[in-house]
Amino acid sequence: VAMEKCGLIDQSPRHMNFDIPDAKLIVSGKPDASILMQRVSTRDNGKMPQLATNVVDRAAVKMLREWIISLSSQKNEGGN
């Protein structure tokens, strides 16, 4: 499935925006502006996953951060 068809990139959140101005689920190349990044990085309100966890998965956060950063170069190269 092409990335643009997933409904994640540059899409506004339906719920919390974590006080991020003009919040988007994923902002290519900008993990700190991405709601998904905020959700996996916290155990507070809005956390992801929502159940059965009380510890942030640091390896997953690192991987997700690197992936979001890589989206910027893919976009510049015309990739999906």
CSV table of N, CA, C and O in Angstrom, one decimal:
chain,number,residue,atom,x,y,z
A,1,VAL,N,0.8,-1.2,0.0
A,1,VAL,CA,0.0,0.0,0.0
A,1,VAL,C,0.9,1.2,0.0
A,1,VAL,O,1.8,1.3,0.8
A,2,ALA,N,0.6,2.1,-0.9
A,2,ALA,CA,1.4,3.4,-1.0
A,2,ALA,C,1.2,4.2,0.3
A,2,ALA,O,0.1,4.2,0.9
A,3,MET,N,2.2,4.8,0.8
A,3,MET,CA,2.2,5.6,2.1
A,3,MET,C,1.1,6.6,2.1
A,3,MET,O,0.4,6.8,3.1
A,4,GLU,N,0.8,7.3,1.0
A,4,GLU,CA,-0.2,8.3,1.0
A,4,GLU,C,-1.6,7.8,1.1
A,4,GLU,O,-2.5,8.5,1.5
A,5,LYS,N,-1.8,6.5,0.9
A,5,LYS,CA,-3.1,5.9,1.0
A,5,LYS,C,-3.4,5.3,2.5
A,5,LYS,O,-4.5,4.9,2.8
A,6,CYS,N,-2.4,5.4,3.3
A,6,CYS,CA,-2.5,4.8,4.7
A,6,CYS,C,-3.3,5.8,5.6
A,6,CYS,O,-3.8,5.4,6.6
A,7,GLY,N,-3.4,7.0,5.2
A,7,GLY,CA,-4.1,8.0,6.1
A,7,GLY,C,-3.4,8.4,7.4
A,7,GLY,O,-4.1,8.7,8.3
A,8,LEU,N,-2.1,8.4,7.3
A,8,LEU,CA,-1.3,8.8,8.5
A,8,LEU,C,-0.5,10.0,8.3
A,8,LEU,O,-0.4,10.8,9.2
A,9,ILE,N,0.1,10.2,7.1
A,9,ILE,CA,1.0,11.3,6.9
A,9,ILE,C,0.2,12.6,6.7
A,9,ILE,O,-0.7,12.6,5.9
A,10,ASP,N,0.6,13.6,7.4
A,10,ASP,CA,-0.1,14.9,7.4
A,10,ASP,C,-1.6,14.9,7.6
A,10,ASP,O,-2.3,15.7,7.1
A,11,GLN,N,-2.1,13.9,8.4
A,11,GLN,CA,-3.5,13.9,8.7
A,11,GLN,C,-3.7,14.4,10.1
A,11,GLN,O,-2.9,14.1,11.0
A,12,SER,N,-4.7,15.1,10.3
A,12,SER,CA,-5.1,15.7,11.6
A,12,SER,C,-5.6,14.6,12.5
A,12,SER,O,-6.3,13.7,12.1
A,13,PRO,N,-5.2,14.6,13.8
A,13,PRO,CA,-5.7,13.6,14.8
A,13,PRO,C,-7.2,13.8,15.1
A,13,PRO,O,-7.7,14.9,15.0
A,14,ARG,N,-7.8,12.7,15.4
A,14,ARG,CA,-9.3,12.8,15.8
A,14,ARG,C,-9.5,13.0,17.3
A,14,ARG,O,-10.5,13.3,17.7
A,15,HIS,N,-8.4,12.8,18.0
A,15,HIS,CA,-8.5,12.9,19.5
A,15,HIS,C,-7.5,14.0,20.0
A,15,HIS,O,-7.4,15.0,19.5
A,16,MET,N,-6.7,13.6,20.9
A,16,MET,CA,-5.7,14.5,21.5
A,16,MET,C,-4.7,15.0,20.5
A,16,MET,O,-4.3,14.3,19.6
A,17,ASN,N,-4.3,16.3,20.8
A,17,ASN,CA,-3.2,16.9,19.9
A,17,ASN,C,-1.9,17.2,20.7
A,17,ASN,O,-1.0,17.7,20.1
A,18,PHE,N,-1.9,16.8,22.0
A,18,PHE,CA,-0.7,17.0,22.8
A,18,PHE,C,-0.2,18.4,22.8
A,18,PHE,O,1.0,18.6,22.9
A,19,ASP,N,-1.1,19.4,22.6
A,19,ASP,CA,-0.8,20.8,22.6
A,19,ASP,C,0.2,21.1,21.5
A,19,ASP,O,1.0,22.1,21.6
A,20,ILE,N,0.2,20.3,20.4
A,20,ILE,CA,1.1,20.6,19.3
A,20,ILE,C,0.3,21.5,18.3
A,20,ILE,O,-0.8,21.0,17.8
A,21,PRO,N,0.8,22.7,18.0
A,21,PRO,CA,0.1,23.5,17.0
A,21,PRO,C,-0.1,22.8,15.7
A,21,PRO,O,0.9,22.2,15.2
A,22,ASP,N,-1.2,22.9,15.0
A,22,ASP,CA,-1.5,22.3,13.7
A,22,ASP,C,-1.1,20.8,13.7
A,22,ASP,O,-0.4,20.3,12.8
A,23,ALA,N,-1.4,20.1,14.8
A,23,ALA,CA,-1.0,18.7,15.0
A,23,ALA,C,-1.4,17.8,13.8
A,23,ALA,O,-2.4,17.9,13.2
A,24,LYS,N,-0.5,16.8,13.5
A,24,LYS,CA,-0.7,15.8,12.5
A,24,LYS,C,-0.3,14.5,13.1
A,24,LYS,O,0.6,14.4,13.9
A,25,LEU,N,-0.9,13.4,12.6
A,25,LEU,CA,-0.5,12.1,13.1
A,25,LEU,C,1.0,11.8,12.9
A,25,LEU,O,1.7,11.4,13.8
A,26,ILE,N,1.5,12.0,11.6
A,26,ILE,CA,2.9,11.9,11.3
A,26,ILE,C,3.3,13.0,10.4
A,26,ILE,O,2.6,13.3,9.4
A,27,VAL,N,4.3,13.7,10.8
A,27,VAL,CA,4.9,14.8,10.0
A,27,VAL,C,6.2,14.3,9.4
A,27,VAL,O,7.1,14.0,10.2
A,28,SER,N,6.3,14.1,8.1
A,28,SER,CA,7.5,13.6,7.5
A,28,SER,C,8.8,14.3,8.0
A,28,SER,O,8.8,15.6,7.9
A,29,GLY,N,9.7,13.6,8.5
A,29,GLY,CA,11.0,14.2,8.9
A,29,GLY,C,10.9,15.0,10.3
A,29,GLY,O,12.0,15.5,10.7
A,30,LYS,N,9.8,15.0,10.9
A,30,LYS,CA,9.6,15.7,12.2
A,30,LYS,C,9.0,14.9,13.3
A,30,LYS,O,7.8,15.0,13.5
A,31,PRO,N,9.7,14.0,13.9
A,31,PRO,CA,9.1,13.2,14.9
A,31,PRO,C,8.5,13.9,16.1
A,31,PRO,O,7.5,13.5,16.6
A,32,ASP,N,9.1,15.0,16.5
A,32,ASP,CA,8.6,15.8,17.6
A,32,ASP,C,7.3,16.5,17.3
A,32,ASP,O,6.6,17.0,18.3
A,33,ALA,N,7.0,16.7,16.1
A,33,ALA,CA,5.7,17.3,15.7
A,33,ALA,C,4.7,16.3,15.3
A,33,ALA,O,3.6,16.6,14.9
A,34,SER,N,5.0,15.0,15.5
A,34,SER,CA,4.1,13.9,15.1
A,34,SER,C,3.4,13.3,16.4
A,34,SER,O,4.0,12.9,17.3
A,35,ILE,N,2.1,13.3,16.3
A,35,ILE,CA,1.3,12.7,17.4
A,35,ILE,C,1.6,11.3,17.7
A,35,ILE,O,1.7,10.9,18.9
A,36,LEU,N,1.8,10.5,16.7
A,36,LEU,CA,2.2,9.1,16.9
A,36,LEU,C,3.4,9.0,17.8
A,36,LEU,O,3.5,8.1,18.7
A,37,MET,N,4.4,9.8,17.6
A,37,MET,CA,5.6,9.8,18.4
A,37,MET,C,5.3,10.1,19.8
A,37,MET,O,5.8,9.5,20.8
A,38,GLN,N,4.5,11.1,20.0
A,38,GLN,CA,4.1,11.5,21.4
A,38,GLN,C,3.4,10.4,22.1
A,38,GLN,O,3.6,10.1,23.3
A,39,ARG,N,2.5,9.7,21.4
A,39,ARG,CA,1.7,8.6,22.0
A,39,ARG,C,2.5,7.4,22.5
A,39,ARG,O,2.3,6.9,23.5
A,40,VAL,N,3.5,7.0,21.7
A,40,VAL,CA,4.4,5.9,22.1
A,40,VAL,C,5.4,6.3,23.1
A,40,VAL,O,6.0,5.4,23.7
A,41,SER,N,5.7,7.6,23.3
A,41,SER,CA,6.7,8.0,24.2
A,41,SER,C,6.2,8.4,25.6
A,41,SER,O,7.0,8.8,26.4
A,42,THR,N,5.0,8.2,25.8
A,42,THR,CA,4.4,8.5,27.2
A,42,THR,C,3.6,7.4,27.8
A,42,THR,O,3.2,6.5,27.1
A,43,ARG,N,3.5,7.4,29.0
A,43,ARG,CA,2.6,6.4,29.8
A,43,ARG,C,1.5,7.2,30.4
A,43,ARG,O,0.7,6.7,31.2
A,44,ASP,N,1.4,8.5,30.1
A,44,ASP,CA,0.3,9.4,30.6
A,44,ASP,C,-0.9,9.3,29.7
A,44,ASP,O,-1.0,8.4,28.8
A,45,ASN,N,-1.9,10.2,29.9
A,45,ASN,CA,-3.1,10.2,29.1
A,45,ASN,C,-2.7,10.3,27.6
A,45,ASN,O,-1.9,11.1,27.2
A,46,GLY,N,-3.3,9.4,26.8
A,46,GLY,CA,-3.1,9.4,25.3
A,46,GLY,C,-2.0,8.4,24.9
A,46,GLY,O,-1.7,8.2,23.8
A,47,LYS,N,-1.5,7.6,25.9
A,47,LYS,CA,-0.5,6.6,25.6
A,47,LYS,C,-0.9,5.6,24.6
A,47,LYS,O,-2.1,5.3,24.4
A,48,MET,N,0.1,5.0,24.0
A,48,MET,CA,-0.1,4.0,23.0
A,48,MET,C,1.0,2.9,23.2
A,48,MET,O,2.2,3.3,23.1
A,49,PRO,N,0.7,1.7,23.4
A,49,PRO,CA,-0.6,1.1,23.5
A,49,PRO,C,-1.3,1.5,24.8
A,49,PRO,O,-0.7,1.9,25.7
A,50,GLN,N,-2.7,1.5,24.7
A,50,GLN,CA,-3.5,2.0,25.8
A,50,GLN,C,-3.5,1.0,27.0
A,50,GLN,O,-3.7,1.5,28.1
A,51,LEU,N,-3.4,-0.3,26.8
A,51,LEU,CA,-3.6,-1.2,27.8
A,51,LEU,C,-2.4,-2.1,28.1
A,51,LEU,O,-1.5,-2.2,27.2
A,52,ALA,N,-2.3,-2.6,29.3
A,52,ALA,CA,-1.3,-3.6,29.6
A,52,ALA,C,0.2,-3.1,29.5
A,52,ALA,O,1.0,-3.9,29.2
A,53,THR,N,0.4,-1.9,29.7
A,53,THR,CA,1.8,-1.4,29.7
A,53,THR,C,1.9,-0.2,30.7
A,53,THR,O,1.0,0.6,30.8
A,54,ASN,N,3.1,-0.2,31.3
A,54,ASN,CA,3.4,1.0,32.2
A,54,ASN,C,4.8,1.4,32.0
A,54,ASN,O,5.3,2.3,32.7
A,55,VAL,N,5.5,0.9,31.0
A,55,VAL,CA,6.9,1.2,30.6
A,55,VAL,C,7.0,1.6,29.2
A,55,VAL,O,6.4,0.9,28.3
A,56,VAL,N,7.6,2.7,28.9
A,56,VAL,CA,7.9,3.1,27.5
A,56,VAL,C,8.9,2.2,26.9
A,56,VAL,O,9.9,1.9,27.4
A,57,ASP,N,8.5,1.7,25.7
A,57,ASP,CA,9.4,0.8,24.9
A,57,ASP,C,10.4,1.7,24.2
A,57,ASP,O,10.2,2.2,23.1
A,58,ARG,N,11.6,1.9,24.8
A,58,ARG,CA,12.6,2.8,24.3
A,58,ARG,C,13.1,2.4,22.9
A,58,ARG,O,13.4,3.2,22.1
A,59,ALA,N,13.2,1.1,22.7
A,59,ALA,CA,13.7,0.6,21.4
A,59,ALA,C,12.7,0.9,20.3
A,59,ALA,O,13.0,1.4,19.2
A,60,ALA,N,11.4,0.8,20.6
A,60,ALA,CA,10.3,1.1,19.7
A,60,ALA,C,10.3,2.6,19.4
A,60,ALA,O,10.1,3.1,18.2
A,61,VAL,N,10.5,3.4,20.4
A,61,VAL,CA,10.5,4.9,20.3
A,61,VAL,C,11.7,5.3,19.3
A,61,VAL,O,11.5,6.1,18.4
A,62,LYS,N,12.9,4.7,19.6
A,62,LYS,CA,14.0,5.0,18.7
A,62,LYS,C,13.8,4.6,17.3
A,62,LYS,O,14.1,5.4,16.4
A,63,MET,N,13.2,3.4,17.1
A,63,MET,CA,12.9,3.0,15.7
A,63,MET,C,11.9,3.9,15.0
A,63,MET,O,12.1,4.3,13.9
A,64,LEU,N,10.9,4.2,15.7
A,64,LEU,CA,9.8,5.1,15.2
A,64,LEU,C,10.4,6.5,14.8
A,64,LEU,O,10.1,7.0,13.8
A,65,ARG,N,11.2,7.0,15.7
A,65,ARG,CA,11.8,8.3,15.5
A,65,ARG,C,12.7,8.3,14.2
A,65,ARG,O,12.6,9.1,13.3
A,66,GLU,N,13.5,7.2,14.1
A,66,GLU,CA,14.3,7.1,12.9
A,66,GLU,C,13.5,7.0,11.6
A,66,GLU,O,13.8,7.5,10.6
A,67,TRP,N,12.4,6.2,11.7
A,67,TRP,CA,11.5,6.0,10.5
A,67,TRP,C,10.9,7.3,10.1
A,67,TRP,O,10.8,7.7,8.9
A,68,ILE,N,10.4,8.1,11.1
A,68,ILE,CA,9.7,9.4,10.7
A,68,ILE,C,10.7,10.3,10.1
A,68,ILE,O,10.4,11.0,9.1
A,69,ILE,N,11.9,10.3,10.6
A,69,ILE,CA,13.0,11.2,10.0
A,69,ILE,C,13.3,10.7,8.6
A,69,ILE,O,13.4,11.6,7.7
A,70,SER,N,13.3,9.4,8.4
A,70,SER,CA,13.6,8.9,7.0
A,70,SER,C,12.5,9.3,6.0
A,70,SER,O,12.8,9.3,4.8
A,71,LEU,N,11.3,9.5,6.5
A,71,LEU,CA,10.2,9.9,5.6
A,71,LEU,C,10.5,11.2,4.8
A,71,LEU,O,10.1,11.3,3.7
A,72,SER,N,11.2,12.1,5.4
A,72,SER,CA,11.6,13.3,4.8
A,72,SER,C,12.4,13.1,3.6
A,72,SER,O,12.2,13.6,2.5
A,73,SER,N,13.4,12.2,3.7
A,73,SER,CA,14.3,12.0,2.5
A,73,SER,C,13.6,11.2,1.4
A,73,SER,O,13.8,11.4,0.3
A,74,GLN,N,12.7,10.3,1.8
A,74,GLN,CA,11.9,9.5,0.9
A,74,GLN,C,11.0,10.5,0.1
A,74,GLN,O,10.8,10.4,-1.1
A,75,LYS,N,10.4,11.4,0.8
A,75,LYS,CA,9.5,12.4,0.1
A,75,LYS,C,10.3,13.3,-0.9
A,75,LYS,O,9.8,13.5,-2.0
A,76,ASN,N,11.5,13.7,-0.5
A,76,ASN,CA,12.3,14.5,-1.3
A,76,ASN,C,12.8,13.7,-2.6
A,76,ASN,O,13.0,14.3,-3.6
A,77,GLU,N,12.9,12.3,-2.4
A,77,GLU,CA,13.3,11.5,-3.5
A,77,GLU,C,12.2,11.0,-4.4
A,77,GLU,O,12.4,10.3,-5.3
A,78,GLY,N,11.0,11.4,-3.9
A,78,GLY,CA,9.8,11.0,-4.7
A,78,GLY,C,9.3,9.5,-4.4
A,78,GLY,O,8.5,9.0,-5.1
A,79,GLY,N,9.9,9.0,-3.3
A,79,GLY,CA,9.5,7.6,-2.9
A,79,GLY,C,8.3,7.6,-2.0
A,79,GLY,O,7.8,8.6,-1.6
A,80,ASN,N,7.8,6.4,-1.7
A,80,ASN,CA,6.6,6.2,-0.8
A,80,ASN,C,7.0,5.6,0.5
A,80,ASN,O,7.8,4.9,0.7
